[in-house]
Amino acid sequence: MASVGLILLAAGSSSRLGEPKQNLLYEGQPLLQRAIQTALASSCEPVLVILGSNAEAFQASLNDLPVQTIFNPDWQEGMASSIRQGILALNQMAPDLDGAIIMVCDQPFVTTALLNDIVEQKRLHGHGIIACSYHNTLGTPALFDKQFFPELLALKGQEGAKKLLFRHAAVVTPITFPLGTFDIDTPQDYEDLQQHRVE
């Protein structure tokens, strides 16, 4: 069985939204709690939650959950700083991991089955990178073999892990995830989400 950790990115300030997206409700549950429960039910271990903006407001609700919360003091730099914090923490906590999934908290249709499928693809085929495919692009959730950890640690500013998906396109295995297009950055995005029903 592939040994895979998971880094849940939840440090942003949601500036375009005007309120913390982590607390937005979908089906009666805050997006952050929903994402954490999805991750915890998967085969990924450990599960790390990277907090930054408004960290104090979220920490109390996470204290009773079996996750490791990491505060990113450089969250204003952008997503790269949270990825670096997560990889550094995984290297310290679980140095023998085969890889890590990077996940964001505002894709409410990510399921435990999807995460487990990504890990299973790693186990069966040993792929270097496994990324979700939606709307003619690749993105999160995405699994990176530990050989790519140094490159994840080298990301800067607003760079996300997608940079590696294009740099190493020849070794990326896509997994179809049409509902990955739903992420919440603006009030319109949230309105669209609330009107969406999964058949």
mmCIF file with all atom_site columns, C-alpha atoms in Angstrom:
data_model
loop_
_atom_site.group_PDB
_atom_site.id
_atom_site.type_symbol
_atom_site.label_atom_id
_atom_site.label_alt_id
_atom_site.label_comp_id
_atom_site.label_asym_id
_atom_site.label_entity_id
_atom_site.label_seq_id
_atom_site.pdbx_PDB_ins_code
_atom_site.Cartn_x
_atom_site.Cartn_y
_atom_site.Cartn_z
_atom_site.occupancy
_atom_site.B_iso_or_equiv
_atom_site.pdbx_formal_charge
_atom_site.auth_seq_id
_atom_site.auth_comp_id
_atom_site.auth_asym_id
_atom_site.auth_atom_id
_atom_site.pdbx_PDB_model_num
ATOM 1   C CA . MET A 1 1   ? 0.000   0.000  0.000   1.00 0.00 ? 1   MET A CA 1
ATOM 2   C CA . ALA A 1 2   ? 1.332   3.431  -0.912  1.00 0.00 ? 2   ALA A CA 1
ATOM 3   C CA . SER A 1 3   ? 1.941   5.608  2.129   1.00 0.00 ? 3   SER A CA 1
ATOM 4   C CA . VAL A 1 4   ? 0.524   9.030  1.333   1.00 0.00 ? 4   VAL A CA 1
ATOM 5   C CA . GLY A 1 5   ? 0.028   12.104 3.515   1.00 0.00 ? 5   GLY A CA 1
ATOM 6   C CA . LEU A 1 6   ? -2.400  14.903 2.778   1.00 0.00 ? 6   LEU A CA 1
ATOM 7   C CA . ILE A 1 7   ? -1.935  18.667 2.957   1.00 0.00 ? 7   ILE A CA 1
ATOM 8   C CA . LEU A 1 8   ? -5.163  20.650 3.140   1.00 0.00 ? 8   LEU A CA 1
ATOM 9   C CA . LEU A 1 9   ? -4.602  24.290 2.206   1.00 0.00 ? 9   LEU A CA 1
ATOM 10  C CA . ALA A 1 10  ? -6.830  26.651 4.204   1.00 0.00 ? 10  ALA A CA 1
ATOM 11  C CA . ALA A 1 11  ? -4.658  29.688 4.917   1.00 0.00 ? 11  ALA A CA 1
ATOM 12  C CA . GLY A 1 12  ? -5.988  32.267 2.462   1.00 0.00 ? 12  GLY A CA 1
ATOM 13  C CA . SER A 1 13  ? -7.919  35.409 3.353   1.00 0.00 ? 13  SER A CA 1
ATOM 14  C CA . SER A 1 14  ? -10.652 34.965 0.705   1.00 0.00 ? 14  SER A CA 1
ATOM 15  C CA . SER A 1 15  ? -10.163 38.595 -0.318  1.00 0.00 ? 15  SER A CA 1
ATOM 16  C CA . ARG A 1 16  ? -12.310 38.343 -3.465  1.00 0.00 ? 16  ARG A CA 1
ATOM 17  C CA . LEU A 1 17  ? -15.104 36.690 -1.538  1.00 0.00 ? 17  LEU A CA 1
ATOM 18  C CA . GLY A 1 18  ? -15.243 39.248 1.275   1.00 0.00 ? 18  GLY A CA 1
ATOM 19  C CA . GLU A 1 19  ? -15.576 36.629 4.039   1.00 0.00 ? 19  GLU A CA 1
ATOM 20  C CA . PRO A 1 20  ? -13.642 33.502 5.040   1.00 0.00 ? 20  PRO A CA 1
ATOM 21  C CA . LYS A 1 21  ? -14.535 30.787 2.551   1.00 0.00 ? 21  LYS A CA 1
ATOM 22  C CA . GLN A 1 22  ? -13.545 28.191 5.137   1.00 0.00 ? 22  GLN A CA 1
ATOM 23  C CA . ASN A 1 23  ? -16.747 29.004 7.050   1.00 0.00 ? 23  ASN A CA 1
ATOM 24  C CA . LEU A 1 24  ? -19.135 29.012 4.089   1.00 0.00 ? 24  LEU A CA 1
ATOM 25  C CA . LEU A 1 25  ? -21.872 26.443 4.484   1.00 0.00 ? 25  LEU A CA 1
ATOM 26  C CA . TYR A 1 26  ? -22.653 23.791 1.933   1.00 0.00 ? 26  TYR A CA 1
ATOM 27  C CA . GLU A 1 27  ? -25.275 21.205 2.784   1.00 0.00 ? 27  GLU A CA 1
ATOM 28  C CA . GLY A 1 28  ? -25.247 22.569 6.330   1.00 0.00 ? 28  GLY A CA 1
ATOM 29  C CA . GLN A 1 29  ? -21.524 22.118 6.871   1.00 0.00 ? 29  GLN A CA 1
ATOM 30  C CA . PRO A 1 30  ? -18.629 24.610 6.730   1.00 0.00 ? 30  PRO A CA 1
ATOM 31  C CA . LEU A 1 31  ? -16.383 23.983 3.735   1.00 0.00 ? 31  LEU A CA 1
ATOM 32  C CA . LEU A 1 32  ? -13.317 23.495 5.936   1.00 0.00 ? 32  LEU A CA 1
ATOM 33  C CA . GLN A 1 33  ? -15.016 20.902 8.149   1.00 0.00 ? 33  GLN A CA 1
ATOM 34  C CA . ARG A 1 34  ? -16.363 19.136 5.084   1.00 0.00 ? 34  ARG A CA 1
ATOM 35  C CA . ALA A 1 35  ? -12.911 18.932 3.512   1.00 0.00 ? 35  ALA A CA 1
ATOM 36  C CA . ILE A 1 36  ? -11.302 17.710 6.734   1.00 0.00 ? 36  ILE A CA 1
ATOM 37  C CA . GLN A 1 37  ? -13.840 14.937 7.218   1.00 0.00 ? 37  GLN A CA 1
ATOM 38  C CA . THR A 1 38  ? -13.393 13.855 3.604   1.00 0.00 ? 38  THR A CA 1
ATOM 39  C CA . ALA A 1 39  ? -9.620  13.713 4.083   1.00 0.00 ? 39  ALA A CA 1
ATOM 40  C CA . LEU A 1 40  ? -9.796  11.889 7.420   1.00 0.00 ? 40  LEU A CA 1
ATOM 41  C CA . ALA A 1 41  ? -12.031 9.191  5.964   1.00 0.00 ? 41  ALA A CA 1
ATOM 42  C CA . SER A 1 42  ? -9.489  8.497  3.223   1.00 0.00 ? 42  SER A CA 1
ATOM 43  C CA . SER A 1 43  ? -6.424  6.269  3.355   1.00 0.00 ? 43  SER A CA 1
ATOM 44  C CA . CYS A 1 44  ? -4.154  9.330  3.646   1.00 0.00 ? 44  CYS A CA 1
ATOM 45  C CA . GLU A 1 45  ? -2.170  9.736  6.846   1.00 0.00 ? 45  GLU A CA 1
ATOM 46  C CA . PRO A 1 46  ? -1.210  12.067 8.361   1.00 0.00 ? 46  PRO A CA 1
ATOM 47  C CA . VAL A 1 47  ? -3.667  14.811 7.454   1.00 0.00 ? 47  VAL A CA 1
ATOM 48  C CA . LEU A 1 48  ? -2.255  18.326 7.836   1.00 0.00 ? 48  LEU A CA 1
ATOM 49  C CA . VAL A 1 49  ? -4.359  21.480 7.780   1.00 0.00 ? 49  VAL A CA 1
ATOM 50  C CA . ILE A 1 50  ? -2.484  24.662 6.926   1.00 0.00 ? 50  ILE A CA 1
ATOM 51  C CA . LEU A 1 51  ? -4.035  27.747 8.532   1.00 0.00 ? 51  LEU A CA 1
ATOM 52  C CA . GLY A 1 52  ? -3.077  31.393 8.139   1.00 0.00 ? 52  GLY A CA 1
ATOM 53  C CA . SER A 1 53  ? -5.562  34.234 7.880   1.00 0.00 ? 53  SER A CA 1
ATOM 54  C CA . ASN A 1 54  ? -8.186  34.030 10.648  1.00 0.00 ? 54  ASN A CA 1
ATOM 55  C CA . ALA A 1 55  ? -6.420  30.980 12.083  1.00 0.00 ? 55  ALA A CA 1
ATOM 56  C CA . GLU A 1 56  ? -7.711  31.602 15.608  1.00 0.00 ? 56  GLU A CA 1
ATOM 57  C CA . ALA A 1 57  ? -11.288 31.530 14.375  1.00 0.00 ? 57  ALA A CA 1
ATOM 58  C CA . PHE A 1 58  ? -10.852 28.052 12.902  1.00 0.00 ? 58  PHE A CA 1
ATOM 59  C CA . GLN A 1 59  ? -8.485  26.422 15.381  1.00 0.00 ? 59  GLN A CA 1
ATOM 60  C CA . ALA A 1 60  ? -11.048 25.826 18.133  1.00 0.00 ? 60  ALA A CA 1
ATOM 61  C CA . SER A 1 61  ? -13.283 23.796 15.826  1.00 0.00 ? 61  SER A CA 1
ATOM 62  C CA . LEU A 1 62  ? -10.337 21.579 14.876  1.00 0.00 ? 62  LEU A CA 1
ATOM 63  C CA . ASN A 1 63  ? -9.005  20.804 18.339  1.00 0.00 ? 63  ASN A CA 1
ATOM 64  C CA . ASP A 1 64  ? -11.017 17.597 18.718  1.00 0.00 ? 64  ASP A CA 1
ATOM 65  C CA . LEU A 1 65  ? -10.184 16.272 15.244  1.00 0.00 ? 65  LEU A CA 1
ATOM 66  C CA . PRO A 1 66  ? -7.254  13.911 14.544  1.00 0.00 ? 66  PRO A CA 1
ATOM 67  C CA . VAL A 1 67  ? -5.509  16.363 12.236  1.00 0.00 ? 67  VAL A CA 1
ATOM 68  C CA . GLN A 1 68  ? -2.273  18.270 12.577  1.00 0.00 ? 68  GLN A CA 1
ATOM 69  C CA . THR A 1 69  ? -2.805  22.001 12.239  1.00 0.00 ? 69  THR A CA 1
ATOM 70  C CA . ILE A 1 70  ? 0.106   24.068 11.006  1.00 0.00 ? 70  ILE A CA 1
ATOM 71  C CA . PHE A 1 71  ? 0.092   27.853 11.209  1.00 0.00 ? 71  PHE A CA 1
ATOM 72  C CA . ASN A 1 72  ? 1.654   29.521 8.195   1.00 0.00 ? 72  ASN A CA 1
ATOM 73  C CA . PRO A 1 73  ? 2.978   32.919 9.314   1.00 0.00 ? 73  PRO A CA 1
ATOM 74  C CA . ASP A 1 74  ? 3.771   33.800 5.695   1.00 0.00 ? 74  ASP A CA 1
ATOM 75  C CA . TRP A 1 75  ? 0.255   33.165 4.369   1.00 0.00 ? 75  TRP A CA 1
ATOM 76  C CA . GLN A 1 76  ? 0.114   36.618 2.768   1.00 0.00 ? 76  GLN A CA 1
ATOM 77  C CA . GLU A 1 77  ? 2.895   35.578 0.375   1.00 0.00 ? 77  GLU A CA 1
ATOM 78  C CA . GLY A 1 78  ? 0.475   33.234 -1.377  1.00 0.00 ? 78  GLY A CA 1
ATOM 79  C CA . MET A 1 79  ? -0.244  29.555 -1.840  1.00 0.00 ? 79  MET A CA 1
ATOM 80  C CA . ALA A 1 80  ? 3.397   28.569 -2.249  1.00 0.00 ? 80  ALA A CA 1
ATOM 81  C CA . SER A 1 81  ? 4.157   29.380 1.381   1.00 0.00 ? 81  SER A CA 1
ATOM 82  C CA . SER A 1 82  ? 1.425   27.021 2.599   1.00 0.00 ? 82  SER A CA 1
ATOM 83  C CA . ILE A 1 83  ? 2.652   24.226 0.347   1.00 0.00 ? 83  ILE A CA 1
ATOM 84  C CA . ARG A 1 84  ? 6.168   24.700 1.713   1.00 0.00 ? 84  ARG A CA 1
ATOM 85  C CA . GLN A 1 85  ? 4.924   24.587 5.307   1.00 0.00 ? 85  GLN A CA 1
ATOM 86  C CA . GLY A 1 86  ? 3.021   21.393 4.593   1.00 0.00 ? 86  GLY A CA 1
ATOM 87  C CA . ILE A 1 87  ? 5.895   19.599 2.897   1.00 0.00 ? 87  ILE A CA 1
ATOM 88  C CA . LEU A 1 88  ? 8.343   20.636 5.640   1.00 0.00 ? 88  LEU A CA 1
ATOM 89  C CA . ALA A 1 89  ? 5.965   19.319 8.300   1.00 0.00 ? 89  ALA A CA 1
ATOM 90  C CA . LEU A 1 90  ? 5.414   16.032 6.464   1.00 0.00 ? 90  LEU A CA 1
ATOM 91  C CA . ASN A 1 91  ? 9.150   15.538 6.067   1.00 0.00 ? 91  ASN A CA 1
ATOM 92  C CA . GLN A 1 92  ? 9.548   15.903 9.832   1.00 0.00 ? 92  GLN A CA 1
ATOM 93  C CA . MET A 1 93  ? 6.493   13.921 10.925  1.00 0.00 ? 93  MET A CA 1
ATOM 94  C CA . ALA A 1 94  ? 6.527   11.107 8.387   1.00 0.00 ? 94  ALA A CA 1
ATOM 95  C CA . PRO A 1 95  ? 9.834   10.974 6.510   1.00 0.00 ? 95  PRO A CA 1
ATOM 96  C CA . ASP A 1 96  ? 9.054   7.567  5.004   1.00 0.00 ? 96  ASP A CA 1
ATOM 97  C CA . LEU A 1 97  ? 5.989   8.687  3.053   1.00 0.00 ? 97  LEU A CA 1
ATOM 98  C CA . ASP A 1 98  ? 5.820   7.743  -0.614  1.00 0.00 ? 98  ASP A CA 1
ATOM 99  C CA . GLY A 1 99  ? 4.083   11.005 -1.501  1.00 0.00 ? 99  GLY A CA 1
ATOM 100 C CA . ALA A 1 100 ? 1.522   13.627 -0.576  1.00 0.00 ? 100 ALA A CA 1
ATOM 101 C CA . ILE A 1 101 ? -1.830  14.830 -1.845  1.00 0.00 ? 101 ILE A CA 1
ATOM 102 C CA . ILE A 1 102 ? -2.349  18.579 -2.004  1.00 0.00 ? 102 ILE A CA 1
ATOM 103 C CA . MET A 1 103 ? -5.990  19.525 -1.521  1.00 0.00 ? 103 MET A CA 1
ATOM 104 C CA . VAL A 1 104 ? -7.856  22.810 -1.105  1.00 0.00 ? 104 VAL A CA 1
ATOM 105 C CA . CYS A 1 105 ? -10.834 23.450 1.146   1.00 0.00 ? 105 CYS A CA 1
ATOM 106 C CA . ASP A 1 106 ? -13.102 25.118 -1.418  1.00 0.00 ? 106 ASP A CA 1
ATOM 107 C CA . GLN A 1 107 ? -13.743 22.197 -3.777  1.00 0.00 ? 107 GLN A CA 1
ATOM 108 C CA . PRO A 1 108 ? -16.832 20.802 -2.016  1.00 0.00 ? 108 PRO A CA 1
ATOM 109 C CA . PHE A 1 109 ? -17.312 17.891 -4.408  1.00 0.00 ? 109 PHE A CA 1
ATOM 110 C CA . VAL A 1 110 ? -14.051 16.185 -3.540  1.00 0.00 ? 110 VAL A CA 1
ATOM 111 C CA . THR A 1 111 ? -14.956 12.807 -2.055  1.00 0.00 ? 111 THR A CA 1
ATOM 112 C CA . THR A 1 112 ? -13.145 10.231 0.005   1.00 0.00 ? 112 THR A CA 1
ATOM 113 C CA . ALA A 1 113 ? -13.546 7.829  -2.917  1.00 0.00 ? 113 ALA A CA 1
ATOM 114 C CA . LEU A 1 114 ? -11.724 10.260 -5.208  1.00 0.00 ? 114 LEU A CA 1
ATOM 115 C CA . LEU A 1 115 ? -8.829  10.630 -2.777  1.00 0.00 ? 115 LEU A CA 1
ATOM 116 C CA . ASN A 1 116 ? -8.592  6.863  -2.339  1.00 0.00 ? 116 ASN A CA 1
ATOM 117 C CA . ASP A 1 117 ? -8.662  6.388  -6.113  1.00 0.00 ? 117 ASP A CA 1
ATOM 118 C CA . ILE A 1 118 ? -5.712  8.748  -6.451  1.00 0.00 ? 118 ILE A CA 1
ATOM 119 C CA . VAL A 1 119 ? -3.776  6.776  -3.822  1.00 0.00 ? 119 VAL A CA 1
ATOM 120 C CA . GLU A 1 120 ? -4.730  3.484  -5.478  1.00 0.00 ? 120 GLU A CA 1
ATOM 121 C CA . GLN A 1 121 ? -3.388  4.695  -8.813  1.00 0.00 ? 121 GLN A CA 1
ATOM 122 C CA . LYS A 1 122 ? -0.128  5.453  -7.044  1.00 0.00 ? 122 LYS A CA 1
ATOM 123 C CA . ARG A 1 123 ? -0.071  2.010  -5.466  1.00 0.00 ? 123 ARG A CA 1
ATOM 124 C CA . LEU A 1 124 ? -0.859  0.151  -8.683  1.00 0.00 ? 124 LEU A CA 1
ATOM 125 C CA . HIS A 1 125 ? 1.293   2.044  -11.130 1.00 0.00 ? 125 HIS A CA 1
ATOM 126 C CA . GLY A 1 126 ? 3.826   4.062  -9.143  1.00 0.00 ? 126 GLY A CA 1
ATOM 127 C CA . HIS A 1 127 ? 3.028   7.243  -11.044 1.00 0.00 ? 127 HIS A CA 1
ATOM 128 C CA . GLY A 1 128 ? 5.099   10.284 -10.153 1.00 0.00 ? 128 GLY A CA 1
ATOM 129 C CA . ILE A 1 129 ? 2.197   12.747 -10.238 1.00 0.00 ? 129 ILE A CA 1
ATOM 130 C CA . ILE A 1 130 ? -1.541  12.055 -10.281 1.00 0.00 ? 130 ILE A CA 1
ATOM 131 C CA . ALA A 1 131 ? -3.760  15.089 -10.799 1.00 0.00 ? 131 ALA A CA 1
ATOM 132 C CA . CYS A 1 132 ? -7.440  15.725 -11.290 1.00 0.00 ? 132 CYS A CA 1
ATOM 133 C CA . SER A 1 133 ? -8.623  16.721 -14.735 1.00 0.00 ? 133 SER A CA 1
ATOM 134 C CA . TYR A 1 134 ? -11.476 19.161 -15.270 1.00 0.00 ? 134 TYR A CA 1
ATOM 135 C CA . HIS A 1 135 ? -12.427 21.880 -17.737 1.00 0.00 ? 135 HIS A CA 1
ATOM 136 C CA . ASN A 1 136 ? -9.396  21.274 -19.955 1.00 0.00 ? 136 ASN A CA 1
ATOM 137 C CA . THR A 1 137 ? -6.900  21.698 -17.154 1.00 0.00 ? 137 THR A CA 1
ATOM 138 C CA . LEU A 1 138 ? -5.193  19.763 -14.378 1.00 0.00 ? 138 LEU A CA 1
ATOM 139 C CA . GLY A 1 139 ? -5.413  20.653 -10.722 1.00 0.00 ? 139 GLY A CA 1
ATOM 140 C CA . THR A 1 140 ? -6.170  19.660 -7.164  1.00 0.00 ? 140 THR A CA 1
ATOM 141 C CA . PRO A 1 141 ? -6.478  17.276 -5.546  1.00 0.00 ? 141 PRO A CA 1
ATOM 142 C CA . ALA A 1 142 ? -3.098  16.155 -6.830  1.00 0.00 ? 142 ALA A CA 1
ATOM 143 C CA . LEU A 1 143 ? -0.626  13.583 -5.552  1.00 0.00 ? 143 LEU A CA 1
ATOM 144 C CA . PHE A 1 144 ? 3.105   14.187 -5.798  1.00 0.00 ? 144 PHE A CA 1
ATOM 145 C CA . ASP A 1 145 ? 5.694   11.484 -5.300  1.00 0.00 ? 145 ASP A CA 1
ATOM 146 C CA . LYS A 1 146 ? 8.293   12.424 -2.698  1.00 0.00 ? 146 LYS A CA 1
ATOM 147 C CA . GLN A 1 147 ? 10.847  12.896 -5.479  1.00 0.00 ? 147 GLN A CA 1
ATOM 148 C CA . PHE A 1 148 ? 9.007   16.157 -6.228  1.00 0.00 ? 148 PHE A CA 1
ATOM 149 C CA . PHE A 1 149 ? 9.075   17.458 -2.646  1.00 0.00 ? 149 PHE A CA 1
ATOM 150 C CA . PRO A 1 150 ? 12.215  19.574 -3.281  1.00 0.00 ? 150 PRO A CA 1
ATOM 151 C CA . GLU A 1 151 ? 10.464  21.320 -6.177  1.00 0.00 ? 151 GLU A CA 1
ATOM 152 C CA . LEU A 1 152 ? 7.369   21.939 -4.057  1.00 0.00 ? 152 LEU A CA 1
ATOM 153 C CA . LEU A 1 153 ? 9.634   23.472 -1.417  1.00 0.00 ? 153 LEU A CA 1
ATOM 154 C CA . ALA A 1 154 ? 11.080  25.784 -4.075  1.00 0.00 ? 154 ALA A CA 1
ATOM 155 C CA . LEU A 1 155 ? 7.713   27.335 -5.032  1.00 0.00 ? 155 LEU A CA 1
ATOM 156 C CA . LYS A 1 156 ? 7.411   31.081 -4.426  1.00 0.00 ? 156 LYS A CA 1
ATOM 157 C CA . GLY A 1 157 ? 4.627   33.635 -3.992  1.00 0.00 ? 157 GLY A CA 1
ATOM 158 C CA . GLN A 1 158 ? 1.350   32.916 -5.743  1.00 0.00 ? 158 GLN A CA 1
ATOM 159 C CA . GLU A 1 159 ? 2.744   29.826 -7.445  1.00 0.00 ? 159 GLU A CA 1
ATOM 160 C CA . GLY A 1 160 ? 0.728   26.722 -6.760  1.00 0.00 ? 160 GLY A CA 1
ATOM 161 C CA . ALA A 1 161 ? 1.566   23.095 -7.378  1.00 0.00 ? 161 ALA A CA 1
ATOM 162 C CA . LYS A 1 162 ? 0.047   23.434 -10.865 1.00 0.00 ? 162 LYS A CA 1
ATOM 163 C CA . LYS A 1 163 ? 3.427   24.761 -11.983 1.00 0.00 ? 163 LYS A CA 1
ATOM 164 C CA . LEU A 1 164 ? 4.826   21.262 -11.502 1.00 0.00 ? 164 LEU A CA 1
ATOM 165 C CA . LEU A 1 165 ? 1.939   19.686 -13.388 1.00 0.00 ? 165 LEU A CA 1
ATOM 166 C CA . PHE A 1 166 ? 2.977   21.565 -16.523 1.00 0.00 ? 166 PHE A CA 1
ATOM 167 C CA . ARG A 1 167 ? 6.701   21.237 -15.960 1.00 0.00 ? 167 ARG A CA 1
ATOM 168 C CA . HIS A 1 168 ? 6.405   17.459 -15.639 1.00 0.00 ? 168 HIS A CA 1
ATOM 169 C CA . ALA A 1 169 ? 3.456   16.878 -17.956 1.00 0.00 ? 169 ALA A CA 1
ATOM 170 C CA . ALA A 1 170 ? 5.027   13.696 -19.338 1.00 0.00 ? 170 ALA A CA 1
ATOM 171 C CA . VAL A 1 171 ? 4.733   11.937 -15.969 1.00 0.00 ? 171 VAL A CA 1
ATOM 172 C CA . VAL A 1 172 ? 1.320   13.250 -14.906 1.00 0.00 ? 172 VAL A CA 1
ATOM 173 C CA . THR A 1 173 ? -1.523  10.748 -14.776 1.00 0.00 ? 173 THR A CA 1
ATOM 174 C CA . PRO A 1 174 ? -4.929  12.480 -14.991 1.00 0.00 ? 174 PRO A CA 1
ATOM 175 C CA . ILE A 1 175 ? -8.035  11.381 -13.107 1.00 0.00 ? 175 ILE A CA 1
ATOM 176 C CA . THR A 1 176 ? -11.300 12.739 -14.456 1.00 0.00 ? 176 THR A CA 1
ATOM 177 C CA . PHE A 1 177 ? -13.113 14.911 -11.906 1.00 0.00 ? 177 PHE A CA 1
ATOM 178 C CA . PRO A 1 178 ? -15.650 17.105 -13.745 1.00 0.00 ? 178 PRO A CA 1
ATOM 179 C CA . LEU A 1 179 ? -16.972 18.687 -10.536 1.00 0.00 ? 179 LEU A CA 1
ATOM 180 C CA . GLY A 1 180 ? -13.485 19.972 -9.776  1.00 0.00 ? 180 GLY A CA 1
ATOM 181 C CA . THR A 1 181 ? -14.483 23.111 -11.657 1.00 0.00 ? 181 THR A CA 1
ATOM 182 C CA . PHE A 1 182 ? -16.452 24.191 -8.594  1.00 0.00 ? 182 PHE A CA 1
ATOM 183 C CA . ASP A 1 183 ? -14.242 26.267 -6.337  1.00 0.00 ? 183 ASP A CA 1
ATOM 184 C CA . ILE A 1 184 ? -15.288 29.267 -4.321  1.00 0.00 ? 184 ILE A CA 1
ATOM 185 C CA . ASP A 1 185 ? -13.444 32.529 -4.944  1.00 0.00 ? 185 ASP A CA 1
ATOM 186 C CA . THR A 1 186 ? -16.256 35.051 -5.401  1.00 0.00 ? 186 THR A CA 1
ATOM 187 C CA . PRO A 1 187 ? -19.836 35.590 -4.168  1.00 0.00 ? 187 PRO A CA 1
ATOM 188 C CA . GLN A 1 188 ? -21.035 34.449 -7.608  1.00 0.00 ? 188 GLN A CA 1
ATOM 189 C CA . ASP A 1 189 ? -19.123 31.193 -7.225  1.00 0.00 ? 189 ASP A CA 1
ATOM 190 C CA . TYR A 1 190 ? -20.884 30.553 -3.932  1.00 0.00 ? 190 TYR A CA 1
ATOM 191 C CA . GLU A 1 191 ? -24.262 31.373 -5.422  1.00 0.00 ? 191 GLU A CA 1
ATOM 192 C CA . ASP A 1 192 ? -23.577 28.962 -8.285  1.00 0.00 ? 192 ASP A CA 1
ATOM 193 C CA . LEU A 1 193 ? -22.616 26.271 -5.780  1.00 0.00 ? 193 LEU A CA 1
ATOM 194 C CA . GLN A 1 194 ? -25.805 26.702 -3.783  1.00 0.00 ? 194 GLN A CA 1
ATOM 195 C CA . GLN A 1 195 ? -27.868 26.310 -6.939  1.00 0.00 ? 195 GLN A CA 1
ATOM 196 C CA . HIS A 1 196 ? -26.014 23.183 -8.044  1.00 0.00 ? 196 HIS A CA 1
ATOM 197 C CA . ARG A 1 197 ? -27.420 19.740 -7.383  1.00 0.00 ? 197 ARG A CA 1
ATOM 198 C CA . VAL A 1 198 ? -25.441 16.567 -7.919  1.00 0.00 ? 198 VAL A CA 1
ATOM 199 C CA . GLU A 1 199 ? -27.557 13.991 -9.714  1.00 0.00 ? 199 GLU A CA 1
#
